[in-house]
C-alpha cells in the first residue's frame, strides 16, 4: 500500500521531505522506521503533533525503504487521505498503532 501511494505521487520519503510536507499541511500520515535516531524521532513526532497528523512505526530503515522500492528510508509521509486511512486501518487491525493526532 505504501508503494502504491509512492508510485502514485501521493507520498514523499526522507526526513527533509517529510518535515516539509508537514509544514505545508500536505501530510495525512507519517511512517517512521524503528531505528530512527532519538533526536530525529523526537523532531518528527513533535512536528506531527503540531500539525495534528498521526504517525506510526513500521520496521527498520531497510524494510521501510523496500516498501517504496528504495534501499532504505527512515521516514515516509503519505499525502493522500485515502491512502492514509487505508494504512491506518491496516495498522489498527494489526494492533500496532503508535501515534495519533
GROMACS .gro file of N, CA and C in nm:
model
  303
    1UNK      N    1   0.082  -0.119   0.000
    1UNK     CA    2   0.000   0.000   0.000
    1UNK      C    3   0.087   0.126   0.000
    2UNK      N    4   0.197   0.125   0.077
    2UNK     CA    5   0.286   0.241   0.080
    2UNK      C    6   0.350   0.259  -0.057
    3UNK      N    7   0.389   0.149  -0.119
    3UNK     CA    8   0.448   0.154  -0.252
    3UNK      C    9   0.352   0.211  -0.355
    4UNK      N   10   0.225   0.174  -0.345
    4UNK     CA   11   0.124   0.228  -0.437
    4UNK      C   12   0.111   0.379  -0.420
    5UNK      N   13   0.108   0.425  -0.296
    5UNK     CA   14   0.098   0.570  -0.270
    5UNK      C   15   0.220   0.641  -0.327
    6UNK      N   16   0.337   0.582  -0.309
    6UNK     CA   17   0.461   0.643  -0.359
    6UNK      C   18   0.460   0.649  -0.511
    7UNK      N   19   0.423   0.539  -0.575
    7UNK     CA   20   0.419   0.536  -0.722
    7UNK      C   21   0.313   0.629  -0.779
    8UNK      N   22   0.207   0.653  -0.703
    8UNK     CA   23   0.100   0.742  -0.746
    8UNK      C   24   0.136   0.889  -0.721
    9UNK      N   25   0.252   0.914  -0.662
    9UNK     CA   26   0.293   1.050  -0.632
    9UNK      C   27   0.222   1.108  -0.511
   10UNK      N   28   0.169   1.021  -0.426
   10UNK     CA   29   0.094   1.065  -0.308
   10UNK      C   30   0.174   1.044  -0.179
   11UNK      N   31   0.305   1.025  -0.193
   11UNK     CA   32   0.391   1.007  -0.076
   11UNK      C   33   0.529   1.062  -0.106
   12UNK      N   34   0.597   1.106  -0.001
   12UNK     CA   35   0.736   1.151  -0.012
   12UNK      C   36   0.817   1.079   0.093
   13UNK      N   37   0.947   1.067   0.070
   13UNK     CA   38   1.031   0.996   0.166
   13UNK      C   39   1.155   1.077   0.200
   14UNK      N   40   1.210   1.047   0.317
   14UNK     CA   41   1.327   1.118   0.367
   14UNK      C   42   1.285   1.222   0.470
   15UNK      N   43   1.371   1.245   0.568
   15UNK     CA   44   1.336   1.336   0.676
   15UNK      C   45   1.302   1.477   0.629
   16UNK      N   46   1.385   1.532   0.541
   16UNK     CA   47   1.361   1.669   0.494
   16UNK      C   48   1.228   1.680   0.420
   17UNK      N   49   1.201   1.586   0.332
   17UNK     CA   50   1.076   1.589   0.255
   17UNK      C   51   0.955   1.570   0.345
   18UNK      N   52   0.967   1.485   0.445
   18UNK     CA   53   0.857   1.462   0.539
   18UNK      C   54   0.832   1.588   0.621
   19UNK      N   55   0.937   1.650   0.672
   19UNK     CA   56   0.921   1.772   0.750
   19UNK      C   57   0.860   1.884   0.665
   20UNK      N   58   0.902   1.894   0.540
   20UNK     CA   59   0.846   1.995   0.451
   20UNK      C   60   0.697   1.968   0.424
   21UNK      N   61   0.664   1.843   0.404
   21UNK     CA   62   0.524   1.805   0.382
   21UNK      C   63   0.438   1.839   0.504
   22UNK      N   64   0.491   1.817   0.623
   22UNK     CA   65   0.420   1.852   0.746
   22UNK      C   66   0.401   2.003   0.757
   23UNK      N   67   0.507   2.080   0.728
   23UNK     CA   68   0.499   2.226   0.736
   23UNK      C   69   0.397   2.284   0.639
   24UNK      N   70   0.389   2.225   0.520
   24UNK     CA   71   0.298   2.275   0.417
   24UNK      C   72   0.155   2.224   0.433
   25UNK      N   73   0.133   2.138   0.532
   25UNK     CA   74  -0.001   2.086   0.557
   25UNK      C   75  -0.047   1.980   0.458
   26UNK      N   76   0.047   1.917   0.391
   26UNK     CA   77   0.013   1.814   0.291
   26UNK      C   78   0.004   1.674   0.351
   27UNK      N   79   0.072   1.651   0.460
   27UNK     CA   80   0.083   1.517   0.517
   27UNK      C   81  -0.046   1.473   0.585
   28UNK      N   82  -0.085   1.348   0.558
   28UNK     CA   83  -0.203   1.288   0.622
   28UNK      C   84  -0.163   1.178   0.720
   29UNK      N   85  -0.045   1.121   0.701
   29UNK     CA   86   0.008   1.015   0.788
   29UNK      C   87   0.158   1.011   0.770
   30UNK      N   88   0.231   0.997   0.880
   30UNK     CA   89   0.376   0.984   0.874
   30UNK      C   90   0.415   0.846   0.925
   31UNK      N   91   0.504   0.781   0.853
   31UNK     CA   92   0.553   0.649   0.891
   31UNK      C   93   0.703   0.661   0.914
   32UNK      N   94   0.749   0.617   1.031
   32UNK     CA   95   0.892   0.622   1.062
   32UNK      C   96   0.944   0.482   1.090
   33UNK      N   97   1.074   0.465   1.072
   33UNK     CA   98   1.136   0.335   1.100
   33UNK      C   99   1.167   0.325   1.249
   34UNK      N  100   1.177   0.202   1.297
   34UNK     CA  101   1.204   0.182   1.439
   34UNK      C  102   1.349   0.207   1.477
   35UNK      N  103   1.436   0.229   1.377
   35UNK     CA  104   1.576   0.257   1.408
   35UNK      C  105   1.613   0.403   1.380
   36UNK      N  106   1.514   0.489   1.372
   36UNK     CA  107   1.538   0.632   1.359
   36UNK      C  108   1.603   0.681   1.488
   37UNK      N  109   1.701   0.770   1.477
   37UNK     CA  110   1.767   0.820   1.597
   37UNK      C  111   1.668   0.891   1.689
   38UNK      N  112   1.696   0.890   1.817
   38UNK     CA  113   1.606   0.951   1.914
   38UNK      C  114   1.581   1.098   1.884
   39UNK      N  115   1.686   1.171   1.849
   39UNK     CA  116   1.674   1.313   1.819
   39UNK      C  117   1.583   1.337   1.698
   40UNK      N  118   1.605   1.261   1.592
   40UNK     CA  119   1.522   1.275   1.472
   40UNK      C  120   1.379   1.230   1.498
   41UNK      N  121   1.365   1.125   1.574
   41UNK     CA  122   1.231   1.076   1.608
   41UNK      C  123   1.153   1.183   1.683
   42UNK      N  124   1.217   1.242   1.785
   42UNK     CA  125   1.151   1.347   1.862
   42UNK      C  126   1.111   1.465   1.773
   43UNK      N  127   1.197   1.499   1.680
   43UNK     CA  128   1.170   1.610   1.588
   43UNK      C  129   1.048   1.581   1.500
   44UNK      N  130   1.044   1.461   1.444
   44UNK     CA  131   0.933   1.423   1.355
   44UNK      C  132   0.803   1.409   1.435
   45UNK      N  133   0.809   1.345   1.550
   45UNK     CA  134   0.689   1.325   1.631
   45UNK      C  135   0.634   1.460   1.678
   46UNK      N  136   0.722   1.551   1.716
   46UNK     CA  137   0.678   1.686   1.757
   46UNK      C  138   0.612   1.759   1.641
   47UNK      N  139   0.670   1.748   1.522
   47UNK     CA  140   0.612   1.812   1.404
   47UNK      C  141   0.475   1.751   1.372
   48UNK      N  142   0.462   1.620   1.389
   48UNK     CA  143   0.333   1.553   1.367
   48UNK      C  144   0.230   1.605   1.467
   49UNK      N  145   0.270   1.617   1.592
   49UNK     CA  146   0.178   1.665   1.695
   49UNK      C  147   0.134   1.809   1.664
   50UNK      N  148   0.228   1.892   1.625
   50UNK     CA  149   0.196   2.032   1.594
   50UNK      C  150   0.101   2.042   1.475
   51UNK      N  151   0.118   1.953   1.377
   51UNK     CA  152   0.034   1.954   1.257
   51UNK      C  153  -0.091   1.868   1.274
   52UNK      N  154  -0.102   1.801   1.389
   52UNK     CA  155  -0.214   1.710   1.416
   52UNK      C  156  -0.225   1.600   1.310
   53UNK      N  157  -0.111   1.541   1.283
   53UNK     CA  158  -0.101   1.433   1.184
   53UNK      C  159  -0.063   1.305   1.258
   54UNK      N  160  -0.136   1.197   1.238
   54UNK     CA  161  -0.100   1.070   1.303
   54UNK      C  162   0.031   1.014   1.247
   55UNK      N  163   0.097   0.934   1.328
   55UNK     CA  164   0.221   0.872   1.284
   55UNK      C  165   0.223   0.727   1.333
   56UNK      N  166   0.306   0.648   1.268
   56UNK     CA  167   0.321   0.508   1.307
   56UNK      C  168   0.462   0.461   1.279
   57UNK      N  169   0.501   0.354   1.342
   57UNK     CA  170   0.634   0.295   1.324
   57UNK      C  171   0.617   0.167   1.243
   58UNK      N  172   0.704   0.151   1.143
   58UNK     CA  173   0.697   0.032   1.059
   58UNK      C  174   0.836  -0.019   1.029
   59UNK      N  175   0.876  -0.126   1.092
   59UNK     CA  176   1.002  -0.193   1.062
   59UNK      C  177   1.125  -0.104   1.075
   60UNK      N  178   1.235  -0.154   1.023
   60UNK     CA  179   1.358  -0.074   1.025
   60UNK      C  180   1.373   0.002   0.894
   61UNK      N  181   1.481   0.077   0.880
   61UNK     CA  182   1.501   0.163   0.762
   61UNK      C  183   1.505   0.084   0.632
   62UNK      N  184   1.553  -0.040   0.637
   62UNK     CA  185   1.560  -0.121   0.516
   62UNK      C  186   1.423  -0.176   0.476
   63UNK      N  187   1.344  -0.215   0.575
   63UNK     CA  188   1.208  -0.263   0.547
   63UNK      C  189   1.120  -0.149   0.493
   64UNK      N  190   1.132  -0.031   0.554
   64UNK     CA  191   1.053   0.083   0.508
   64UNK      C  192   1.096   0.124   0.368
   65UNK      N  193   1.226   0.123   0.341
   65UNK     CA  194   1.275   0.154   0.208
   65UNK      C  195   1.226   0.054   0.104
   66UNK      N  196   1.225  -0.073   0.140
   66UNK     CA  197   1.179  -0.178   0.048
   66UNK      C  198   1.033  -0.156   0.009
   67UNK      N  199   0.954  -0.099   0.099
   67UNK     CA  200   0.812  -0.074   0.070
   67UNK      C  201   0.794   0.023  -0.047
   68UNK      N  202   0.893   0.110  -0.067
   68UNK     CA  203   0.881   0.209  -0.174
   68UNK      C  204   0.985   0.191  -0.284
   69UNK      N  205   1.052   0.077  -0.282
   69UNK     CA  206   1.148   0.047  -0.387
   69UNK      C  207   1.281   0.118  -0.374
   70UNK      N  208   1.317   0.157  -0.253
   70UNK     CA  209   1.445   0.223  -0.227
   70UNK      C  210   1.528   0.133  -0.137
   71UNK      N  211   1.659   0.161  -0.129
   71UNK     CA  212   1.745   0.080  -0.044
   71UNK      C  213   1.707   0.095   0.104
   72UNK      N  214   1.694   0.219   0.149
   72UNK     CA  215   1.649   0.243   0.286
   72UNK      C  216   1.589   0.382   0.298
   73UNK      N  217   1.498   0.396   0.391
   73UNK     CA  218   1.435   0.524   0.423
   73UNK      C  219   1.396   0.519   0.571
   74UNK      N  220   1.409   0.632   0.640
   74UNK     CA  221   1.372   0.637   0.782
   74UNK      C  222   1.237   0.703   0.804
   75UNK      N  223   1.185   0.773   0.702
   75UNK     CA  224   1.056   0.840   0.718
   75UNK      C  225   0.985   0.852   0.584
   76UNK      N  226   0.853   0.835   0.588
   76UNK     CA  227   0.769   0.849   0.470
   76UNK      C  228   0.644   0.927   0.512
   77UNK      N  229   0.604   1.021   0.429
   77UNK     CA  230   0.481   1.095   0.452
   77UNK      C  231   0.379   1.055   0.346
   78UNK      N  232   0.263   1.011   0.389
   78UNK     CA  233   0.153   0.980   0.298
   78UNK      C  234   0.071   1.107   0.284
   79UNK      N  235   0.063   1.159   0.163
   79UNK     CA  236   0.000   1.289   0.139
   79UNK      C  237  -0.137   1.278   0.073
   80UNK      N  238  -0.203   1.166   0.095
   80UNK     CA  239  -0.336   1.144   0.039
   80UNK      C  240  -0.422   1.083   0.150
   81UNK      N  241  -0.538   1.142   0.173
   81UNK     CA  242  -0.621   1.096   0.284
   81UNK      C  243  -0.673   0.954   0.265
   82UNK      N  244  -0.700   0.914   0.143
   82UNK     CA  245  -0.748   0.779   0.116
   82UNK      C  246  -0.643   0.674   0.148
   83UNK      N  247  -0.520   0.697   0.099
   83UNK     CA  248  -0.411   0.603   0.131
   83UNK      C  249  -0.383   0.604   0.281
   84UNK      N  250  -0.384   0.721   0.342
   84UNK     CA  251  -0.355   0.732   0.486
   84UNK      C  252  -0.459   0.655   0.567
   85UNK      N  253  -0.585   0.669   0.531
   85UNK     CA  254  -0.692   0.599   0.603
   85UNK      C  255  -0.677   0.448   0.589
   86UNK      N  256  -0.648   0.402   0.468
   86UNK     CA  257  -0.631   0.259   0.444
   86UNK      C  258  -0.513   0.203   0.524
   87UNK      N  259  -0.402   0.276   0.527
   87UNK     CA  260  -0.285   0.231   0.603
   87UNK      C  261  -0.312   0.233   0.753
   88UNK      N  262  -0.382   0.335   0.801
   88UNK     CA  263  -0.414   0.342   0.943
   88UNK      C  264  -0.505   0.226   0.983
   89UNK      N  265  -0.600   0.191   0.897
   89UNK     CA  266  -0.689   0.078   0.926
   89UNK      C  267  -0.612  -0.053   0.928
   90UNK      N  268  -0.518  -0.070   0.835
   90UNK     CA  269  -0.435  -0.191   0.836
   90UNK      C  270  -0.352  -0.198   0.963
   91UNK      N  271  -0.295  -0.085   1.002
   91UNK     CA  272  -0.212  -0.080   1.122
   91UNK      C  273  -0.294  -0.105   1.247
   92UNK      N  274  -0.414  -0.047   1.254
   92UNK     CA  275  -0.500  -0.068   1.371
   92UNK      C  276  -0.543  -0.214   1.380
   93UNK      N  277  -0.565  -0.276   1.266
   93UNK     CA  278  -0.602  -0.417   1.264
   93UNK      C  279  -0.490  -0.506   1.314
   94UNK      N  280  -0.366  -0.459   1.295
   94UNK     CA  281  -0.251  -0.536   1.340
   94UNK      C  282  -0.219  -0.506   1.488
   95UNK      N  283  -0.285  -0.404   1.547
   95UNK     CA  284  -0.265  -0.372   1.687
   95UNK      C  285  -0.134  -0.304   1.715
   96UNK      N  286  -0.081  -0.224   1.621
   96UNK     CA  287   0.049  -0.162   1.641
   96UNK      C  288   0.046  -0.010   1.633
   97UNK      N  289  -0.067   0.054   1.646
   97UNK     CA  290  -0.073   0.198   1.631
   97UNK      C  291   0.012   0.266   1.737
   98UNK      N  292   0.097   0.359   1.694
   98UNK     CA  293   0.194   0.423   1.785
   98UNK      C  294   0.172   0.571   1.806
   99UNK      N  295   0.086   0.632   1.732
   99UNK     CA  296   0.069   0.775   1.748
   99UNK      C  297  -0.065   0.817   1.697
  100UNK      N  298  -0.100   0.938   1.725
  100UNK     CA  299  -0.228   0.987   1.677
  100UNK      C  300  -0.232   1.136   1.677
  101UNK      N  301  -0.332   1.189   1.613
  101UNK     CA  302  -0.345   1.333   1.604
  101UNK      C  303  -0.418   1.385   1.725
   0.00000   0.00000   0.00000
